[in-house]
Tab-separated table of C-alpha atoms in Angstrom:
chain	number	residue	atom	x	y	z
A	239	ALA	CA	147.138	74.232	120.391
A	240	GLN	CA	148.796	76.677	118.043
A	241	SER	CA	151.980	75.231	116.577
A	242	VAL	CA	154.607	75.475	113.887
A	243	SER	CA	155.796	72.306	112.162
A	244	GLN	CA	159.012	71.830	110.286
A	245	HIS	CA	158.796	68.379	108.813
A	246	ASN	CA	162.430	67.779	108.004
A	247	HIS	CA	164.774	67.475	110.959
A	248	HIS	CA	167.963	67.076	108.944
A	249	VAL	CA	168.482	67.634	105.236
A	250	ILE	CA	171.706	66.717	103.467
A	251	LEU	CA	172.386	68.102	99.990
A	252	SER	CA	175.276	68.420	97.613
A	253	GLU	CA	176.376	71.842	96.413
A	254	ALA	CA	174.257	73.237	93.559
A	255	ALA	CA	171.260	71.130	94.551
A	256	SER	CA	167.931	72.863	94.990
A	257	LEU	CA	166.497	73.308	98.458
A	258	GLU	CA	162.982	73.382	99.814
A	259	LEU	CA	162.304	73.326	103.552
A	260	GLY	CA	158.745	72.882	104.692
A	261	CYS	CA	156.947	74.957	107.302
A	262	ASN	CA	153.304	74.615	108.279
A	263	TYR	CA	151.439	76.372	111.032
A	264	SER	CA	148.137	75.951	112.764
A	265	TYR	CA	147.100	79.520	113.559
A	266	GLY	CA	143.861	80.847	112.154
A	267	GLY	CA	143.577	84.419	110.989
A	268	THR	CA	146.213	86.840	109.827
A	269	VAL	CA	149.807	85.958	110.586
A	270	ASN	CA	153.293	87.327	110.179
A	271	LEU	CA	155.815	84.753	108.981
A	272	PHE	CA	159.577	84.540	109.346
A	273	TRP	CA	162.540	82.362	108.533
A	274	TYR	CA	165.592	82.652	110.730
A	275	VAL	CA	168.973	81.013	110.173
A	276	GLN	CA	171.573	79.985	112.740
A	277	TYR	CA	175.027	79.317	111.328
A	278	PRO	CA	177.302	77.085	113.423
A	279	GLY	CA	178.387	78.925	116.546
A	280	GLN	CA	176.473	82.064	115.634
A	281	HIS	CA	173.292	83.810	116.679
A	282	LEU	CA	169.900	83.530	115.032
A	283	GLN	CA	169.594	85.896	112.084
A	284	LEU	CA	166.577	86.972	110.090
A	285	LEU	CA	166.565	85.469	106.601
A	286	LEU	CA	163.271	86.843	105.355
A	287	LYS	CA	159.798	87.814	106.521
A	288	TYR	CA	156.265	88.131	105.238
A	289	PHE	CA	153.743	90.589	106.644
A	290	SER	CA	151.433	91.262	103.693
A	291	GLY	CA	151.382	91.763	99.944
A	292	ASP	CA	153.177	89.524	97.431
A	293	PRO	CA	153.173	86.019	98.917
A	294	LEU	CA	156.534	85.273	97.277
A	295	VAL	CA	159.152	86.859	99.483
A	296	LYS	CA	162.802	87.336	98.574
A	297	GLY	CA	165.362	87.252	101.344
A	298	ILE	CA	169.094	87.502	101.736
A	299	LYS	CA	171.630	85.144	100.146
A	300	GLY	CA	169.301	84.030	97.359
A	301	PHE	CA	166.629	82.550	99.611
A	302	GLU	CA	162.926	82.978	98.980
A	303	ALA	CA	159.750	81.742	100.605
A	304	GLU	CA	156.189	81.418	99.431
A	305	PHE	CA	153.177	81.957	101.656
A	306	ILE	CA	150.278	79.731	100.639
A	307	LYS	CA	147.411	80.723	102.876
A	308	SER	CA	145.149	77.835	101.884
A	309	LYS	CA	147.824	75.365	102.907
A	310	PHE	CA	148.972	77.269	106.025
A	311	SER	CA	152.474	76.937	104.643
A	312	PHE	CA	155.551	79.125	104.280
A	313	ASN	CA	158.187	76.972	102.601
A	314	LEU	CA	161.743	78.174	102.173
A	315	ARG	CA	163.514	77.675	98.849
A	316	LYS	CA	166.854	78.234	97.208
A	317	PRO	CA	167.600	77.134	93.621
A	318	SER	CA	171.245	76.244	94.208
A	319	VAL	CA	172.744	75.762	97.655
A	320	GLN	CA	176.330	76.421	98.650
A	321	TRP	CA	178.519	74.840	101.321
A	322	SER	CA	178.202	78.099	103.278
A	323	ASP	CA	174.440	77.525	103.594
A	324	THR	CA	175.133	74.773	106.128
A	325	ALA	CA	173.137	75.931	109.155
A	326	GLU	CA	169.965	75.394	111.116
A	327	TYR	CA	166.827	77.018	109.743
A	328	PHE	CA	163.880	78.045	111.888
A	329	CYS	CA	160.421	78.980	110.734
A	330	ALA	CA	158.483	81.359	112.999
A	331	VAL	CA	154.888	82.491	112.992
A	332	ARG	CA	153.216	85.276	114.881
A	333	PRO	CA	149.481	85.966	114.847
A	334	SER	CA	148.810	89.601	114.064
A	335	TYR	CA	146.292	89.719	116.968
A	336	ASN	CA	149.015	88.895	119.504
A	337	ASN	CA	152.381	90.301	118.685
A	338	ASN	CA	153.825	88.778	121.856
A	339	ASP	CA	153.190	85.254	120.627
A	340	MET	CA	156.036	84.474	118.211
A	341	ARG	CA	156.204	80.678	117.874
A	342	PHE	CA	159.119	78.824	116.350
A	343	GLY	CA	159.400	75.458	114.711
A	344	ALA	CA	161.898	72.882	115.964
A	345	GLY	CA	164.330	73.775	113.202
A	346	THR	CA	165.779	71.969	110.201
A	347	ARG	CA	169.473	71.270	110.093
A	348	LEU	CA	170.859	71.670	106.575
A	349	THR	CA	174.187	70.098	105.708
A	350	VAL	CA	175.625	70.948	102.303
A	351	LYS	CA	178.400	68.677	101.126
A	352	PRO	CA	181.100	70.289	98.987
B	97	GLU	CA	177.912	91.480	117.084
B	98	THR	CA	174.194	91.730	116.654
B	99	GLY	CA	173.529	94.666	118.942
B	100	VAL	CA	172.144	92.270	121.549
B	101	THR	CA	174.791	91.097	124.012
B	102	GLN	CA	174.295	88.230	126.407
B	103	THR	CA	176.550	87.342	129.332
B	104	PRO	CA	177.869	84.952	130.347
B	105	ARG	CA	178.247	82.842	127.203
B	106	HIS	CA	178.477	79.663	129.263
B	107	LEU	CA	177.298	78.896	132.780
B	108	VAL	CA	177.514	75.749	134.863
B	109	MET	CA	175.579	75.802	138.102
B	110	GLY	CA	174.510	73.419	140.804
B	111	MET	CA	170.886	72.880	141.642
B	112	THR	CA	171.178	74.905	144.846
B	113	ASN	CA	172.982	77.880	143.289
B	114	LYS	CA	171.589	81.283	142.435
B	115	LYS	CA	172.833	82.941	139.276
B	116	SER	CA	171.687	85.576	136.808
B	117	LEU	CA	171.791	85.891	133.044
B	118	LYS	CA	172.181	89.327	131.532
B	119	CYS	CA	171.026	90.741	128.220
B	120	GLU	CA	171.793	94.206	126.912
B	121	GLN	CA	170.755	95.868	123.671
B	122	HIS	CA	171.891	99.143	122.134
B	123	LEU	CA	169.448	99.191	119.240
B	124	GLY	CA	166.945	101.585	120.750
B	125	HIS	CA	164.393	98.785	120.951
B	126	ASN	CA	161.610	98.812	123.495
B	127	ALA	CA	160.704	95.138	123.635
B	128	MET	CA	162.867	92.356	125.014
B	129	TYR	CA	162.288	88.632	125.144
B	130	TRP	CA	163.661	85.506	126.797
B	131	TYR	CA	163.532	82.236	124.853
B	132	LYS	CA	164.697	78.740	125.823
B	133	GLN	CA	166.297	76.628	123.102
B	134	SER	CA	166.570	72.908	123.853
B	135	ALA	CA	167.943	70.319	121.482
B	136	LYS	CA	165.456	69.155	118.840
B	137	LYS	CA	162.634	71.229	120.310
B	138	PRO	CA	161.093	74.505	119.147
B	139	LEU	CA	162.279	77.678	120.759
B	140	GLU	CA	160.077	78.274	123.779
B	141	LEU	CA	158.974	81.788	124.577
B	142	MET	CA	159.453	82.480	128.282
B	143	PHE	CA	158.918	86.186	128.955
B	144	VAL	CA	158.163	89.378	127.073
B	145	TYR	CA	158.815	92.909	128.282
B	146	ASN	CA	157.548	95.950	126.415
B	147	PHE	CA	158.594	99.403	127.631
B	148	LYS	CA	159.855	97.743	130.844
B	149	GLU	CA	156.490	96.139	131.605
B	150	GLN	CA	156.080	92.373	131.542
B	151	THR	CA	153.448	91.540	128.960
B	152	GLU	CA	153.881	87.795	128.691
B	153	ASN	CA	154.768	85.006	131.085
B	154	ASN	CA	154.439	81.754	129.208
B	155	SER	CA	153.729	79.582	132.269
B	156	VAL	CA	157.368	79.621	133.293
B	157	PRO	CA	158.239	78.015	136.663
B	158	SER	CA	158.972	80.467	139.459
B	159	ARG	CA	162.580	79.280	139.687
B	160	PHE	CA	163.072	81.607	136.685
B	161	SER	CA	162.584	85.236	137.625
B	162	PRO	CA	162.953	87.995	135.016
B	163	GLU	CA	163.843	91.601	135.667
B	164	CYS	CA	163.774	94.531	133.265
B	165	PRO	CA	165.115	97.694	134.938
B	166	ASN	CA	165.032	99.675	131.663
B	167	SER	CA	164.367	99.091	127.986
B	168	SER	CA	168.023	98.281	127.305
B	169	HIS	CA	168.597	95.632	129.960
B	170	LEU	CA	166.967	92.331	130.751
B	171	PHE	CA	167.951	89.824	133.402
B	172	LEU	CA	166.940	86.264	134.134
B	173	HIS	CA	167.497	85.280	137.756
B	174	LEU	CA	167.898	81.564	138.346
B	175	HIS	CA	167.536	79.618	141.585
B	176	THR	CA	167.100	75.977	142.539
B	177	LEU	CA	167.129	74.863	138.916
B	178	GLN	CA	166.711	71.299	137.707
B	179	PRO	CA	168.932	69.384	135.259
B	180	GLU	CA	166.156	69.580	132.635
B	181	ASP	CA	166.598	73.365	132.679
B	182	SER	CA	169.922	72.917	130.914
B	183	ALA	CA	169.549	74.653	127.554
B	184	LEU	CA	170.569	77.648	125.488
B	185	TYR	CA	168.808	80.765	126.753
B	186	LEU	CA	168.309	83.369	124.077
B	187	CYS	CA	167.503	87.018	124.484
B	188	ALA	CA	165.917	88.991	121.675
B	189	SER	CA	164.712	92.532	121.152
B	190	SER	CA	162.384	94.321	118.779
B	191	GLN	CA	161.175	97.863	118.287
B	192	ASP	CA	157.810	97.440	119.996
B	193	ALA	CA	156.061	94.204	120.936
B	194	ARG	CA	152.663	95.743	120.139
B	195	THR	CA	153.442	96.587	116.548
B	196	GLY	CA	155.373	93.515	115.532
B	197	GLY	CA	158.553	93.671	113.521
B	198	SER	CA	161.394	91.232	113.383
B	199	TYR	CA	163.561	90.241	116.306
B	200	THR	CA	167.277	90.675	116.822
B	201	PHE	CA	168.754	87.806	118.808
B	202	GLY	CA	171.767	87.592	121.052
B	203	SER	CA	174.204	84.700	120.885
B	204	GLY	CA	172.725	83.063	123.951
B	205	THR	CA	173.904	81.703	127.282
B	206	ARG	CA	174.570	77.961	127.340
B	207	LEU	CA	173.370	76.841	130.770
B	208	THR	CA	174.262	73.497	132.286
B	209	VAL	CA	172.648	72.496	135.572
B	210	VAL	CA	174.516	69.780	137.449
């Protein structure tokens, strides 16, 4: 079955540490890729997306993600996290042949200690 | 405010009750979605409407009944629910489900079935 895996359930970092959150998917073919963020008590917000072109995507708030097709991965990175980055992060994948079928990972909770 | 408004924010209902969740968007989008968010599980796609037509029913039990009277409004009618249906129900919209694009999410309705 098609799926999206986020390997880390909960990540705890100190401020200024570097962040990498893993996301792997099992779809074949062309995909659109997304990272969404949910700050405490708030709605899901788009962080960044990849449709085509440069596999290194820059998003808001200093986040970036790299699409590695051979590894079916779309890992999220940030060189230096801040306390305000504490949130839950969701990877989402949608096959380009079925735009209805947006699948999300289970989410990774990031806690940044001041 | 995201442009996607969900009401009520919280709902507690008995297993024999009938209630409805409402979602409204003023973004000019033509696609609307219902997702279920349970703790530690991926977001589950429930229904997709595109230009008021249902284009996806992800094997959702009949105790959940969606309604989309126009492109701006989406309802989820609930009846004879089970305790395991307790979750956060998220509504999202996008420009057109056929052409992809990112989603805008509402803040969700936290449903508790007792």
